[in-house]
Short mmCIF file of N, CA, C and O in Angstrom, two decimals:
data_model
loop_
_atom_site.label_atom_id
_atom_site.label_comp_id
_atom_site.label_asym_id
_atom_site.label_seq_id
_atom_site.Cartn_x
_atom_site.Cartn_y
_atom_site.Cartn_z
N MET A 521 19.44 -14.89 -4.13
CA MET A 521 19.46 -13.60 -4.93
C MET A 521 18.48 -12.79 -4.46
O MET A 521 17.32 -13.11 -4.27
N GLY A 522 18.80 -11.45 -4.23
CA GLY A 522 17.90 -10.43 -3.84
C GLY A 522 16.92 -9.98 -4.89
O GLY A 522 16.98 -10.17 -6.02
N LYS A 523 15.96 -9.15 -4.20
CA LYS A 523 14.96 -8.61 -5.19
C LYS A 523 15.45 -7.36 -5.88
O LYS A 523 16.41 -6.70 -5.47
N CYS A 524 14.90 -7.16 -7.10
CA CYS A 524 15.12 -5.97 -7.71
C CYS A 524 14.47 -4.76 -7.09
O CYS A 524 13.41 -4.99 -6.41
N LEU A 525 15.11 -3.49 -7.07
CA LEU A 525 14.42 -2.45 -6.24
C LEU A 525 12.97 -2.15 -6.61
O LEU A 525 12.18 -1.97 -5.76
N ALA A 526 12.49 -2.42 -7.87
CA ALA A 526 11.23 -2.27 -8.18
C ALA A 526 10.26 -3.23 -7.64
O ALA A 526 9.02 -3.13 -7.58
N GLU A 527 10.72 -4.38 -7.06
CA GLU A 527 9.94 -5.44 -6.42
C GLU A 527 9.54 -5.18 -5.01
O GLU A 527 8.75 -5.90 -4.44
N TYR A 528 10.11 -4.14 -4.45
CA TYR A 528 9.89 -3.88 -2.99
C TYR A 528 8.62 -2.95 -2.99
O TYR A 528 8.38 -2.05 -3.69
N SER A 529 7.82 -3.11 -1.92
CA SER A 529 6.73 -2.13 -1.64
C SER A 529 7.37 -0.95 -0.99
O SER A 529 8.48 -0.86 -0.63
N LEU A 530 6.50 0.21 -1.07
CA LEU A 530 6.92 1.43 -0.48
C LEU A 530 7.28 1.31 1.06
O LEU A 530 8.21 1.82 1.55
N ALA A 531 6.48 0.51 1.71
CA ALA A 531 6.58 0.27 3.13
C ALA A 531 8.05 -0.38 3.34
O ALA A 531 8.73 -0.09 4.28
N GLU A 532 8.33 -1.32 2.53
CA GLU A 532 9.56 -2.15 2.72
C GLU A 532 10.72 -1.18 2.46
O GLU A 532 11.70 -1.32 3.04
N LEU A 533 10.64 -0.29 1.36
CA LEU A 533 11.68 0.68 1.02
C LEU A 533 12.03 1.62 2.27
O LEU A 533 13.13 1.74 2.47
N ILE A 534 10.96 2.19 2.92
CA ILE A 534 11.32 3.08 3.87
C ILE A 534 11.70 2.42 5.13
O ILE A 534 12.39 3.15 6.03
N GLU A 535 11.56 1.13 5.23
CA GLU A 535 12.09 0.42 6.43
C GLU A 535 13.66 0.12 6.16
O GLU A 535 14.25 -0.26 7.20
N ASP A 536 14.01 0.00 4.90
CA ASP A 536 15.44 -0.31 4.64
C ASP A 536 16.37 0.68 5.25
O ASP A 536 16.23 1.88 5.02
N PRO A 537 17.47 0.36 6.00
CA PRO A 537 18.32 1.22 6.66
C PRO A 537 19.07 2.18 5.54
O PRO A 537 19.31 3.28 5.81
N LEU A 538 19.44 1.60 4.36
CA LEU A 538 20.21 2.29 3.48
C LEU A 538 19.30 3.38 2.84
O LEU A 538 19.71 4.55 2.75
N ILE A 539 18.15 2.96 2.49
CA ILE A 539 17.17 3.88 1.97
C ILE A 539 16.93 4.98 2.97
O ILE A 539 16.73 6.11 2.67
N GLY A 540 16.82 4.66 4.17
CA GLY A 540 16.72 5.60 5.32
C GLY A 540 17.78 6.64 5.39
O GLY A 540 17.43 7.85 5.56
N LEU A 541 18.87 6.17 5.21
CA LEU A 541 20.07 7.05 5.08
C LEU A 541 20.02 8.08 3.90
O LEU A 541 20.22 9.26 4.03
N VAL A 542 19.68 7.49 2.84
CA VAL A 542 19.55 8.36 1.58
C VAL A 542 18.38 9.44 1.84
O VAL A 542 18.66 10.61 1.53
N MET A 543 17.33 8.93 2.27
CA MET A 543 16.20 9.97 2.48
C MET A 543 16.55 11.00 3.48
O MET A 543 16.34 12.17 3.38
N LYS A 544 17.23 10.62 4.61
CA LYS A 544 17.68 11.51 5.63
C LYS A 544 18.61 12.62 4.94
O LYS A 544 18.59 13.73 5.32
N SER A 545 19.54 12.09 4.25
CA SER A 545 20.53 13.01 3.55
C SER A 545 19.90 13.88 2.54
O SER A 545 20.34 15.08 2.26
N ASP A 546 18.69 13.51 2.03
CA ASP A 546 17.95 14.29 1.07
C ASP A 546 16.98 15.12 1.81
O ASP A 546 16.18 15.88 1.26
N GLY A 547 16.96 15.09 3.16
CA GLY A 547 15.99 15.95 3.95
C GLY A 547 14.55 15.37 4.00
O GLY A 547 13.67 16.19 4.28
N VAL A 548 14.45 14.05 3.66
CA VAL A 548 13.01 13.49 3.79
C VAL A 548 12.86 12.98 5.21
O VAL A 548 13.63 12.18 5.61
N ASP A 549 11.67 13.37 5.73
CA ASP A 549 11.35 12.86 7.08
C ASP A 549 10.60 11.50 7.00
O ASP A 549 9.51 11.45 6.38
N ARG A 550 11.16 10.45 7.47
CA ARG A 550 10.63 9.04 7.48
C ARG A 550 9.21 9.13 8.04
O ARG A 550 8.28 8.47 7.53
N ARG A 551 9.11 9.69 9.15
CA ARG A 551 7.75 9.73 9.82
C ARG A 551 6.69 10.44 9.03
O ARG A 551 5.60 9.87 8.99
N SER A 552 7.01 11.40 8.26
CA SER A 552 6.00 12.17 7.41
C SER A 552 5.70 11.26 6.44
O SER A 552 4.36 11.21 6.12
N LEU A 553 6.63 10.45 5.85
CA LEU A 553 6.22 9.45 4.84
C LEU A 553 5.25 8.38 5.36
O LEU A 553 4.24 8.02 4.73
N GLU A 554 5.54 7.84 6.54
CA GLU A 554 4.65 6.89 7.04
C GLU A 554 3.31 7.27 7.41
O GLU A 554 2.26 6.71 7.17
N LEU A 555 3.22 8.61 7.87
CA LEU A 555 1.91 9.30 8.15
C LEU A 555 1.15 9.36 6.74
O LEU A 555 -0.08 9.04 6.58
N LEU A 556 1.84 9.73 5.81
CA LEU A 556 1.17 9.84 4.35
C LEU A 556 0.73 8.54 3.94
O LEU A 556 -0.50 8.50 3.47
N PHE A 557 1.57 7.56 4.07
CA PHE A 557 1.01 6.16 3.54
C PHE A 557 -0.19 5.82 4.36
O PHE A 557 -1.05 5.26 3.81
N GLU A 558 -0.22 5.98 5.71
CA GLU A 558 -1.40 5.58 6.47
C GLU A 558 -2.66 6.43 6.06
O GLU A 558 -3.70 5.87 5.99
N ARG A 559 -2.40 7.73 5.77
CA ARG A 559 -3.52 8.61 5.28
C ARG A 559 -4.10 8.09 3.91
O ARG A 559 -5.18 7.94 3.71
N VAL A 560 -3.17 7.79 3.02
CA VAL A 560 -3.56 7.28 1.71
C VAL A 560 -4.42 5.99 1.77
O VAL A 560 -5.35 5.73 1.23
N ALA A 561 -3.78 5.08 2.60
CA ALA A 561 -4.39 3.79 2.90
C ALA A 561 -5.77 3.93 3.48
O ALA A 561 -6.80 3.20 3.08
N ARG A 562 -5.99 4.90 4.49
CA ARG A 562 -7.27 5.06 5.15
C ARG A 562 -8.26 5.65 4.10
O ARG A 562 -9.47 5.30 4.09
N ASP A 563 -7.76 6.57 3.33
CA ASP A 563 -8.59 7.28 2.38
C ASP A 563 -9.07 6.41 1.26
O ASP A 563 -10.19 6.45 0.76
N ARG A 564 -8.17 5.37 0.81
CA ARG A 564 -8.49 4.43 -0.26
C ARG A 564 -9.40 3.29 0.29
O ARG A 564 -10.08 2.73 -0.44
N ALA A 565 -9.33 2.89 1.54
CA ALA A 565 -9.95 1.75 2.10
C ALA A 565 -11.44 1.80 1.83
O ALA A 565 -12.08 0.78 1.42
N PRO A 566 -12.21 2.82 2.21
CA PRO A 566 -13.65 2.88 1.92
C PRO A 566 -13.97 2.66 0.33
O PRO A 566 -14.89 1.96 0.03
N ALA A 567 -13.23 3.23 -0.44
CA ALA A 567 -13.52 3.05 -1.88
C ALA A 567 -13.16 1.67 -2.31
O ALA A 567 -13.88 1.09 -3.19
N ALA A 568 -12.16 1.09 -1.77
CA ALA A 568 -11.88 -0.36 -2.11
C ALA A 568 -12.83 -1.27 -1.63
O ALA A 568 -13.21 -2.27 -2.28
N ASP A 569 -13.47 -0.96 -0.42
CA ASP A 569 -14.47 -1.80 0.12
C ASP A 569 -15.62 -1.83 -0.81
O ASP A 569 -16.23 -2.85 -1.06
N VAL A 570 -16.04 -0.70 -1.29
CA VAL A 570 -17.25 -0.69 -2.18
C VAL A 570 -16.96 -1.23 -3.51
O VAL A 570 -17.69 -2.08 -3.92
N ARG A 571 -15.68 -1.06 -4.10
CA ARG A 571 -15.44 -1.67 -5.35
C ARG A 571 -15.29 -3.24 -5.34
O ARG A 571 -15.64 -3.91 -6.23
N CYS A 572 -14.82 -3.65 -4.23
CA CYS A 572 -14.47 -5.07 -4.17
C CYS A 572 -15.64 -6.02 -3.61
O CYS A 572 -15.47 -7.19 -3.83
N ARG A 573 -16.67 -5.41 -3.28
CA ARG A 573 -17.87 -6.25 -2.69
C ARG A 573 -18.60 -6.80 -3.96
O ARG A 573 -19.08 -6.05 -4.81
N PRO A 574 -18.71 -8.10 -4.14
CA PRO A 574 -19.55 -8.61 -5.12
C PRO A 574 -21.01 -8.36 -4.88
O PRO A 574 -21.48 -8.36 -3.81
N THR A 575 -21.75 -8.11 -6.06
CA THR A 575 -23.22 -7.85 -5.80
C THR A 575 -23.85 -9.24 -5.71
O THR A 575 -23.17 -10.24 -5.99
N ASP A 576 -25.16 -9.30 -5.38
CA ASP A 576 -25.68 -10.64 -5.21
C ASP A 576 -25.68 -11.40 -6.60
O ASP A 576 -25.47 -12.54 -6.49
N ARG A 577 -25.85 -10.72 -7.64
CA ARG A 577 -25.88 -11.29 -8.86
C ARG A 577 -24.55 -11.91 -9.28
O ARG A 577 -24.45 -12.99 -9.72
N GLU A 578 -23.41 -11.27 -8.87
CA GLU A 578 -22.20 -11.70 -9.18
C GLU A 578 -21.83 -13.02 -8.20
O GLU A 578 -21.14 -13.88 -8.72
N SER A 579 -22.23 -12.90 -6.96
CA SER A 579 -21.97 -14.12 -6.09
C SER A 579 -22.80 -15.42 -6.47
O SER A 579 -22.44 -16.36 -6.27
N ARG A 580 -23.97 -15.13 -7.08
CA ARG A 580 -24.76 -16.21 -7.48
C ARG A 580 -24.15 -16.81 -8.75
O ARG A 580 -24.36 -17.96 -9.06
N ARG A 581 -23.60 -16.02 -9.62
CA ARG A 581 -23.12 -16.38 -10.95
C ARG A 581 -22.13 -17.42 -10.90
O ARG A 581 -22.01 -18.35 -11.77
N CYS A 582 -21.22 -17.37 -9.92
CA CYS A 582 -20.05 -18.15 -9.79
C CYS A 582 -19.97 -19.01 -8.52
O CYS A 582 -19.21 -18.58 -7.55
N LYS A 583 -20.62 -19.93 -8.39
CA LYS A 583 -20.59 -20.72 -7.12
C LYS A 583 -19.53 -21.68 -7.01
O LYS A 583 -19.10 -22.14 -5.95
N SER A 584 -18.92 -21.99 -8.15
CA SER A 584 -17.69 -22.97 -8.11
C SER A 584 -16.44 -22.31 -7.54
O SER A 584 -15.53 -23.03 -7.18
N CYS A 585 -16.38 -21.02 -7.43
CA CYS A 585 -15.13 -20.33 -7.03
C CYS A 585 -14.86 -20.36 -5.53
O CYS A 585 -15.46 -20.04 -4.67
#
């Protein structure tokens, strides 16, 4: 059984040939979307790195993990 549409990532959706045809018929440029996703990922990456790093106190607190 296939996935529900909501279970696909945006990257998976824009790679789908049928979705590509719908986007093209709606005047959406696939490459522009890919560039937008890359830009968002790049802009979010530094913020995610800072947020996800455990502090010394956090890493000492949970040695069993």
